[in-house]
Amino acid sequence: MHSLGILLSGRGSNFVAIADSIDAGRIPDARISVVISNKAESPGMATARARGLNALVIPSKGKAREEHDREVVAALKQNGVELVCLAGYMRLLSPWFVQQFPHRILNIHPSLLPAFPGLEAQEQAFAYGVKVSGCTVHFVDEELDHGAIIVQKAVPVLDSDDEHTLAARILEQEHIAYTEAITTVLSGKFQVNGRRFRNI
Ligand code: GAR
């Protein structure tokens, strides 16, 4: 049984999509061992508790990055976590954290990277006037929104869109993409050469 650890800071819809995929057998042989948030009030944590999951708040405020990361990594390891899934976790991981889980930390980002890294990617894409955007699931490395790409989904930008309708359609694809990426990584049937991830 694969143990997943989820890190989130906010709404938690990607976390719910992952939990639903596990419950429905779309992500086979897996369980969520711990859900960790740096924010006590995040709606995602209320959902985690309501689902009966092990939900831990580890506040980041006032702590140096690595000090906080050491607490988070200790909790992940205590819970036997094999794969860490960032699901709207709005903190950059320290290099030390990344080194604890080589090719074992995934992130989802609401753009077709390397376009529009950082905050409010959907708004950035809409304001830029792109005709296609989407989402990316990638391994986390020491740079922001940067590691090898596992899955991308393209979403057309419609003439009728505003940034909210575009973000909503991207979010639907995020939920599909994250399940696909987790399933592939847990299967072990992949190779990574430099930035290039391929299914084998
Ligand atoms: C998602 O759109 C996710 O892609 C984005 O935050 C949102 C979290 O929503 N992440 C990033 O921008 C990371 N750079 P959720 O809490 O409903 O999953």
mmCIF file of N, CA and C and ligand atoms in Angstrom, residues 10-15 87-88 90 107-110 118 122 145 171 174, ligand 1:
data_model
loop_
_atom_site.group_PDB
_atom_site.id
_atom_site.type_symbol
_atom_site.label_atom_id
_atom_site.label_comp_id
_atom_site.label_asym_id
_atom_site.label_seq_id
_atom_site.Cartn_x
_atom_site.Cartn_y
_atom_site.Cartn_z
ATOM 1 N N GLY A 10 -4.875 25.979 1.278
ATOM 2 C CA GLY A 10 -6.125 26.705 1.044
ATOM 3 C C GLY A 10 -7.331 25.814 0.828
ATOM 4 N N ARG A 11 -7.984 26.029 -0.314
ATOM 5 C CA ARG A 11 -9.278 25.426 -0.623
ATOM 6 C C ARG A 11 -9.269 23.899 -0.602
ATOM 7 N N GLY A 12 -8.253 23.309 -1.226
ATOM 8 C CA GLY A 12 -8.112 21.858 -1.142
ATOM 9 C C GLY A 12 -8.873 21.048 -2.177
ATOM 10 N N SER A 13 -9.241 21.664 -3.307
ATOM 11 C CA SER A 13 -9.996 20.871 -4.285
ATOM 12 C C SER A 13 -9.131 19.799 -4.946
ATOM 13 N N ASN A 14 -7.837 20.072 -5.121
ATOM 14 C CA ASN A 14 -6.975 19.014 -5.678
ATOM 15 C C ASN A 14 -6.804 17.879 -4.680
ATOM 16 N N PHE A 15 -6.709 18.208 -3.408
ATOM 17 C CA PHE A 15 -6.664 17.162 -2.377
ATOM 18 C C PHE A 15 -7.917 16.288 -2.442
ATOM 19 N N ALA A 87 -0.634 20.341 -3.032
ATOM 20 C CA ALA A 87 -1.966 20.597 -3.598
ATOM 21 C C ALA A 87 -2.398 21.999 -3.152
ATOM 22 N N GLY A 88 -1.876 22.997 -3.886
ATOM 23 C CA GLY A 88 -2.127 24.371 -3.475
ATOM 24 C C GLY A 88 -1.361 24.705 -2.209
ATOM 25 N N MET A 90 1.226 26.847 -0.755
ATOM 26 C CA MET A 90 1.770 28.106 -1.244
ATOM 27 C C MET A 90 3.065 28.486 -0.535
ATOM 28 N N ASN A 107 4.011 18.496 -7.746
ATOM 29 C CA ASN A 107 3.263 19.748 -7.598
ATOM 30 C C ASN A 107 2.332 19.894 -8.791
ATOM 31 N N ILE A 108 1.235 20.600 -8.574
ATOM 32 C CA ILE A 108 0.355 20.963 -9.690
ATOM 33 C C ILE A 108 0.341 22.471 -9.829
ATOM 34 N N HIS A 109 0.374 22.914 -11.090
ATOM 35 C CA HIS A 109 0.419 24.353 -11.356
ATOM 36 C C HIS A 109 -0.574 24.669 -12.480
ATOM 37 N N PRO A 110 -1.347 25.772 -12.316
ATOM 38 C CA PRO A 110 -2.422 26.040 -13.280
ATOM 39 C C PRO A 110 -1.992 26.838 -14.513
ATOM 40 N N GLY A 118 4.604 30.895 -10.758
ATOM 41 C CA GLY A 118 4.313 31.837 -9.671
ATOM 42 C C GLY A 118 2.831 31.953 -9.390
ATOM 43 N N GLN A 122 -3.411 31.663 -13.823
ATOM 44 C CA GLN A 122 -4.533 31.756 -14.762
ATOM 45 C C GLN A 122 -4.773 33.208 -15.173
ATOM 46 N N ASP A 145 8.157 26.063 -9.450
ATOM 47 C CA ASP A 145 7.347 25.596 -10.583
ATOM 48 C C ASP A 145 8.242 25.149 -11.744
ATOM 49 N N LEU A 171 -9.155 24.131 -13.668
ATOM 50 C CA LEU A 171 -9.242 23.345 -12.428
ATOM 51 C C LEU A 171 -9.817 21.946 -12.697
ATOM 52 N N GLU A 174 -7.031 20.034 -13.897
ATOM 53 C CA GLU A 174 -6.055 19.768 -12.820
ATOM 54 C C GLU A 174 -6.409 18.475 -12.091
HETATM 55 C C1 GAR B 1 -4.689 25.190 -7.872
HETATM 56 O O1 GAR B 1 -5.172 25.889 -8.993
HETATM 57 C C2 GAR B 1 -3.213 24.868 -8.035
HETATM 58 O O2 GAR B 1 -2.870 24.540 -9.360
HETATM 59 C C3 GAR B 1 -2.575 26.161 -7.614
HETATM 60 O O3 GAR B 1 -3.315 26.562 -6.491
HETATM 61 C C4 GAR B 1 -4.665 26.113 -6.643
HETATM 62 C C5 GAR B 1 -5.067 25.367 -5.390
HETATM 63 O O4 GAR B 1 -6.413 24.995 -5.449
HETATM 64 N N1 GAR B 1 -1.190 26.001 -7.318
HETATM 65 C C6 GAR B 1 -0.233 26.887 -7.641
HETATM 66 O O5 GAR B 1 -0.468 27.959 -8.167
HETATM 67 C C7 GAR B 1 1.189 26.461 -7.289
HETATM 68 N N2 GAR B 1 2.154 27.349 -7.887
HETATM 69 P P1 GAR B 1 -6.979 23.861 -4.500
HETATM 70 O O6 GAR B 1 -6.602 24.285 -3.076
HETATM 71 O O7 GAR B 1 -8.460 23.915 -4.720
HETATM 72 O O8 GAR B 1 -6.370 22.552 -4.886
#
